[in-house]
PDB file of C-alpha atoms in Angstrom:
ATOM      1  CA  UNK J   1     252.419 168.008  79.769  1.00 89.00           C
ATOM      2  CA  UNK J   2     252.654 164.800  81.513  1.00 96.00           C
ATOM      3  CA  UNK J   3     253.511 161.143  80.399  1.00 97.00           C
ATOM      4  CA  UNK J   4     252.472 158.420  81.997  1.00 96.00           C
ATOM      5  CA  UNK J   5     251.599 154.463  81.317  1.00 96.00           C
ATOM      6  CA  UNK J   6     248.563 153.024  79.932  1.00 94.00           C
ATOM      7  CA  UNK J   7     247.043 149.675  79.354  1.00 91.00           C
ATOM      8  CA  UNK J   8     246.894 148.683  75.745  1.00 86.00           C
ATOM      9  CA  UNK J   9     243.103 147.991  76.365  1.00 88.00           C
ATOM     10  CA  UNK J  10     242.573 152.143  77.164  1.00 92.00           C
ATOM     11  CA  UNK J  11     240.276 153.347  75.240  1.00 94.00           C
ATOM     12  CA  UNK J  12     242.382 156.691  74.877  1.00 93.00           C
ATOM     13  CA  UNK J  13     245.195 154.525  73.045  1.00 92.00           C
ATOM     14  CA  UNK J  14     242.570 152.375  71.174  1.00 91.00           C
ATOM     15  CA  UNK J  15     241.566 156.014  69.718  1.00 92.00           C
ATOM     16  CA  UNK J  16     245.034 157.134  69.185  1.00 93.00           C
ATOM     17  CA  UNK J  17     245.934 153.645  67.194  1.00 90.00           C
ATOM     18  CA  UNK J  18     242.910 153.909  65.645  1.00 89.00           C
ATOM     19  CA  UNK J  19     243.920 157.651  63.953  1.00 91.00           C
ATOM     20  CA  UNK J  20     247.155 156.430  62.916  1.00 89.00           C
ATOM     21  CA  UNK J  21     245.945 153.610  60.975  1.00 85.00           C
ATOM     22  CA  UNK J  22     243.562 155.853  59.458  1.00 88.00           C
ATOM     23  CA  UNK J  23     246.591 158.426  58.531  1.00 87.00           C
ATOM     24  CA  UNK J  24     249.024 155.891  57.373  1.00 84.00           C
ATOM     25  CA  UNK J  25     246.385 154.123  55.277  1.00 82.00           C
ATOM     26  CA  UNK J  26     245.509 158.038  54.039  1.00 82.00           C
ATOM     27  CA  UNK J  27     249.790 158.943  53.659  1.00 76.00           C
ATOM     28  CA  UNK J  28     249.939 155.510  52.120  1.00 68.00           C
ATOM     29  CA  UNK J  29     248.027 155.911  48.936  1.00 66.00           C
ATOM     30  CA  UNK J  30     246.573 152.575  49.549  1.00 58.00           C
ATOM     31  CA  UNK J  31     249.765 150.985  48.786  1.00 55.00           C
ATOM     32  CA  UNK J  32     249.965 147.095  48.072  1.00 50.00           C
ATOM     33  CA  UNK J  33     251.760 145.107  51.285  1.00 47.00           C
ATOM     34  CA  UNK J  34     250.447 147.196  53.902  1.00 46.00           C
ATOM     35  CA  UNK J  35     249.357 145.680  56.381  1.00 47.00           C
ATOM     36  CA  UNK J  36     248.111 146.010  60.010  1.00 48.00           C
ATOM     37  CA  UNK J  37     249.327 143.643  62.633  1.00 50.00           C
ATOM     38  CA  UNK J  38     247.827 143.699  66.167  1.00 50.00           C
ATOM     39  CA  UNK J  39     250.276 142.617  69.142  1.00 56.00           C
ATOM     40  CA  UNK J  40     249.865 141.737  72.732  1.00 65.00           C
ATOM     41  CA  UNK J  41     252.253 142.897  75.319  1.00 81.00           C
ATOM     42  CA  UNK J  42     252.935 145.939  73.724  1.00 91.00           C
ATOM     43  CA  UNK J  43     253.629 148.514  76.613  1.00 94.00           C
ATOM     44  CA  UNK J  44     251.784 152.076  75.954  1.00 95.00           C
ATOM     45  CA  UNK J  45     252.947 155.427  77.418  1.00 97.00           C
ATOM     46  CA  UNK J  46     250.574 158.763  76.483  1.00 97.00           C
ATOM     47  CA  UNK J  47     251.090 162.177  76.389  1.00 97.00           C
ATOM     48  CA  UNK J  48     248.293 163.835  78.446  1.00 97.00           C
ATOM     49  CA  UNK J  49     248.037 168.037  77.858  1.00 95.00           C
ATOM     50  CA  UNK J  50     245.422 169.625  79.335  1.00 93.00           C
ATOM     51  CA  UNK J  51     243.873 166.669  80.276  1.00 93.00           C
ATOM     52  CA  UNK J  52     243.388 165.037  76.809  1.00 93.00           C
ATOM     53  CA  UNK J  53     245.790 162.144  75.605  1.00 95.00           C
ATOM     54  CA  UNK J  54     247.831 163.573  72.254  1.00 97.00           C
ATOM     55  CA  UNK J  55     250.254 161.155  71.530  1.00 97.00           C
ATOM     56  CA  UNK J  56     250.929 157.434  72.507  1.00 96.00           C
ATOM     57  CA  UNK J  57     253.721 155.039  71.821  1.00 96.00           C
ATOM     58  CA  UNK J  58     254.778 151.514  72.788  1.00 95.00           C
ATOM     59  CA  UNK J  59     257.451 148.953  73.640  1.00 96.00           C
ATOM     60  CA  UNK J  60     257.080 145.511  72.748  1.00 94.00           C
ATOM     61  CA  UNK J  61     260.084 143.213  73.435  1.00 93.00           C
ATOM     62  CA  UNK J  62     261.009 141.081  70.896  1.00 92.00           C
ATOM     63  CA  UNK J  63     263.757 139.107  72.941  1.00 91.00           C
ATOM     64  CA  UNK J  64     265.839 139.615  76.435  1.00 90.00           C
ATOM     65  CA  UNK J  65     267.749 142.442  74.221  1.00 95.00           C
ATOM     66  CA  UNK J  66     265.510 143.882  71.681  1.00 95.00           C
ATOM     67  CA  UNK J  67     262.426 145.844  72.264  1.00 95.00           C
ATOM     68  CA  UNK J  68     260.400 147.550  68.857  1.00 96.00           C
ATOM     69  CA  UNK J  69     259.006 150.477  69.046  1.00 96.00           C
ATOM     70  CA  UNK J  70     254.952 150.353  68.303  1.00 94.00           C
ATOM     71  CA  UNK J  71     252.848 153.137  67.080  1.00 92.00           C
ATOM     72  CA  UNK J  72     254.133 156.057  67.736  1.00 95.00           C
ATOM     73  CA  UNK J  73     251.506 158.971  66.959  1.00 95.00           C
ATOM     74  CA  UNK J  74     250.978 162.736  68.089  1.00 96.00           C
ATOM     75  CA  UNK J  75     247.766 163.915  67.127  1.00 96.00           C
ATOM     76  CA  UNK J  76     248.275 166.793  64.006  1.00 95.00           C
ATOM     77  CA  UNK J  77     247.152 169.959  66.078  1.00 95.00           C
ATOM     78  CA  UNK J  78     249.773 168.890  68.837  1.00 96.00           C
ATOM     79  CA  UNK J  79     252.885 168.526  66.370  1.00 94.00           C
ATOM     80  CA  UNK J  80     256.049 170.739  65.916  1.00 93.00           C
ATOM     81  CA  UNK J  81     255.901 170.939  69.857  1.00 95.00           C
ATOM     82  CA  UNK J  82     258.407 168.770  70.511  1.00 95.00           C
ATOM     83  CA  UNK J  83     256.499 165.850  71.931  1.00 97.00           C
ATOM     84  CA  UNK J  84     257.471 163.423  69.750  1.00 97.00           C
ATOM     85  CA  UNK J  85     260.747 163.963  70.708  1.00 97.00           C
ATOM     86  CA  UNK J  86     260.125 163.876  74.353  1.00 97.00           C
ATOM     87  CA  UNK J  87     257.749 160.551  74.576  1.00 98.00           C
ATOM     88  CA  UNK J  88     260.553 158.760  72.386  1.00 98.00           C
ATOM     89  CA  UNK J  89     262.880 159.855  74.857  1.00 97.00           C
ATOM     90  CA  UNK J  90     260.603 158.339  77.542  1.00 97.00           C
ATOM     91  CA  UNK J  91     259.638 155.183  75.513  1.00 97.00           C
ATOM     92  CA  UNK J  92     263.690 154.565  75.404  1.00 97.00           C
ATOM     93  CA  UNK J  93     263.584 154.572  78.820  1.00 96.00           C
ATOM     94  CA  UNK J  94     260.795 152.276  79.237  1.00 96.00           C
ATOM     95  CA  UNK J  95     262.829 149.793  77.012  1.00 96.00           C
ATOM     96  CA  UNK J  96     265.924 149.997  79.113  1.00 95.00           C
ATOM     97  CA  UNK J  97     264.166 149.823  82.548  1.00 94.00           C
ATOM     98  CA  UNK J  98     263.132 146.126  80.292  1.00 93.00           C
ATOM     99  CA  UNK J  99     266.300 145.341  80.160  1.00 94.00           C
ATOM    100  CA  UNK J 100     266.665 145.920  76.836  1.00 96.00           C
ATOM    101  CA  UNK J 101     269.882 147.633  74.746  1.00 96.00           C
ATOM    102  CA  UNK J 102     268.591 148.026  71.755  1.00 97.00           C
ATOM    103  CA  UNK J 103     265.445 149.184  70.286  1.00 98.00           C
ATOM    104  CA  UNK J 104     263.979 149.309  66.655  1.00 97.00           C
ATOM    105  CA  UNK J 105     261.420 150.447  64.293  1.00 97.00           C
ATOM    106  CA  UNK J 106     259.837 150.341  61.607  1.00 96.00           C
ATOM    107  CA  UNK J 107     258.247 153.127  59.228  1.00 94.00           C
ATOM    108  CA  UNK J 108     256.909 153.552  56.000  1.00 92.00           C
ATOM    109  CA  UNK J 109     259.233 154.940  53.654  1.00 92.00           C
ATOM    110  CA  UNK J 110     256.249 157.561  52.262  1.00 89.00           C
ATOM    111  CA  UNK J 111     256.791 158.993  56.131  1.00 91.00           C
ATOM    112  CA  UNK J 112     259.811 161.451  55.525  1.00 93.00           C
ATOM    113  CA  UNK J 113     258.836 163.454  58.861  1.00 93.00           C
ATOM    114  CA  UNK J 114     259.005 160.352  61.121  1.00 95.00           C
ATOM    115  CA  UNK J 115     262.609 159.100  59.190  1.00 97.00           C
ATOM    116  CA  UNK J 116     263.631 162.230  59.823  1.00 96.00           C
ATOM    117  CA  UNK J 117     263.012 162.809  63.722  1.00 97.00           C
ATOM    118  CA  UNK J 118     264.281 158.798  64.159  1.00 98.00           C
ATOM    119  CA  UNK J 119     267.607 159.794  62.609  1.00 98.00           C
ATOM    120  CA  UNK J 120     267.936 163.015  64.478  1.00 97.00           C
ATOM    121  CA  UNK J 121     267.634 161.000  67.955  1.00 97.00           C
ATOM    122  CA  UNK J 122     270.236 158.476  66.841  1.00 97.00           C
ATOM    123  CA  UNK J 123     268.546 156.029  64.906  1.00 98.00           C
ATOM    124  CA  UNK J 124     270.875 153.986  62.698  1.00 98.00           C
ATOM    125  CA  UNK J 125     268.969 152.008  58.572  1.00 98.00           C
ATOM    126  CA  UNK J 126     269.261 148.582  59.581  1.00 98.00           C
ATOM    127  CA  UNK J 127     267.530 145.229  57.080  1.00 97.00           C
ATOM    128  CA  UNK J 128     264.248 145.167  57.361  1.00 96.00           C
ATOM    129  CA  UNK J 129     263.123 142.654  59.749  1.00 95.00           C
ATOM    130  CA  UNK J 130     259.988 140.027  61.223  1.00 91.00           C
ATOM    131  CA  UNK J 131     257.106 140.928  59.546  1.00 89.00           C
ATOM    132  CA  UNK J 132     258.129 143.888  57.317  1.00 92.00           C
ATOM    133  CA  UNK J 133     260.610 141.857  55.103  1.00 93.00           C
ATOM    134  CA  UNK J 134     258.268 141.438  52.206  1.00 91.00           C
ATOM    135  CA  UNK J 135     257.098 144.736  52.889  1.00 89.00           C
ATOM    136  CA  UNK J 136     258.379 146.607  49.898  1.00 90.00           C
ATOM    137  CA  UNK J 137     257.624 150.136  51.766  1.00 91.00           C
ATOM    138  CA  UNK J 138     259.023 149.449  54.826  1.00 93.00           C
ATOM    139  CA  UNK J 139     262.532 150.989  56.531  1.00 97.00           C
ATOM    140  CA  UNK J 140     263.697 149.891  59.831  1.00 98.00           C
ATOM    141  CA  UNK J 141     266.062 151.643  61.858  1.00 98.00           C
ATOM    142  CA  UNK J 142     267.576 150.563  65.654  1.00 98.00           C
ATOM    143  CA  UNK J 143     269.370 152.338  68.456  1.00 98.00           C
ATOM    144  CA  UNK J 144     271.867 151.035  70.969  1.00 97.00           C
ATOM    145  CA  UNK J 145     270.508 152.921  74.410  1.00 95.00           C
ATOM    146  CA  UNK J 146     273.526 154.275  76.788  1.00 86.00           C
ATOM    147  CA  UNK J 147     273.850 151.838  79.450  1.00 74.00           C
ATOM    148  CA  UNK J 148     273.805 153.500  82.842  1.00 61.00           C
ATOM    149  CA  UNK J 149     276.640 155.025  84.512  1.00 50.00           C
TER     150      UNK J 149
END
């Protein structure tokens, strides 16, 4: 397994973003207030096994302290294998080689799975913020990262 950076304009990602959508919308129910925002300068790392890209994740910074975490997805015949774990573990990296110290999210509250794995690596409820405030279904969550020793 190997994780490595990609442009937001691969068409690997655009695939991978593309699923998601279609699995929140499906997870969802088609719930009122959903909505699906598009942003530029979000830095994309990707999971590549066996050749073929099975998860993705970004970083967008939101100031000089604060980078969000953007679609996260592993594809469903690559979970319970510990890659989500692992590329959040690299995208918090990414964020603090950005000079951030603090990095949020958020999720739908229909996603118990990706609540729970958040909270397991750390991840503190915080208000919901930006875009998501009249968003009755999101949760947002943030993480101080360790500053280096």
């Amino acid at each position: 397994m190997l994780i490595e950076s990609r442009p937001a304009t691969d068409p690997e990602v655009d695939a991978l973003v593309a699923a998601q959508q279609r699995e929140l919308r499906e997870a969802d129910g088609g719930l009122d207030g959903q909505a699906t925002v598009v942003h530029d300068g979000i830095r994309y790392l990707v999971v590549v096994d066996g050749g073929r890209v099975v998860a993705c994740g970004g970083v967008q910074s939101l100031d000089a302290e604060t980078g969000e975490l953007k679609r996260m997805y592993v594809r469903p015949a690559y979970r319970g294998r510990g890659i989500a774990r692992q590329l959040l573990s690299a995208l918090e990296e990414l964020a603090f080689q950005r000079g951030h110290s603090v990095l949020c999210l958020e999720t739908g509250s229909y996603l118990p799975a990706a609540i729970g794995l958040y909270t397991s690596c750390g991840y503190q409820p915080i208000p919901v913020y930006g875009e998501y405030v009249h968003n009755p279904y999101s949760v947002c969550f943030a993480k101080r990262l360790p500053v280096a020793a």
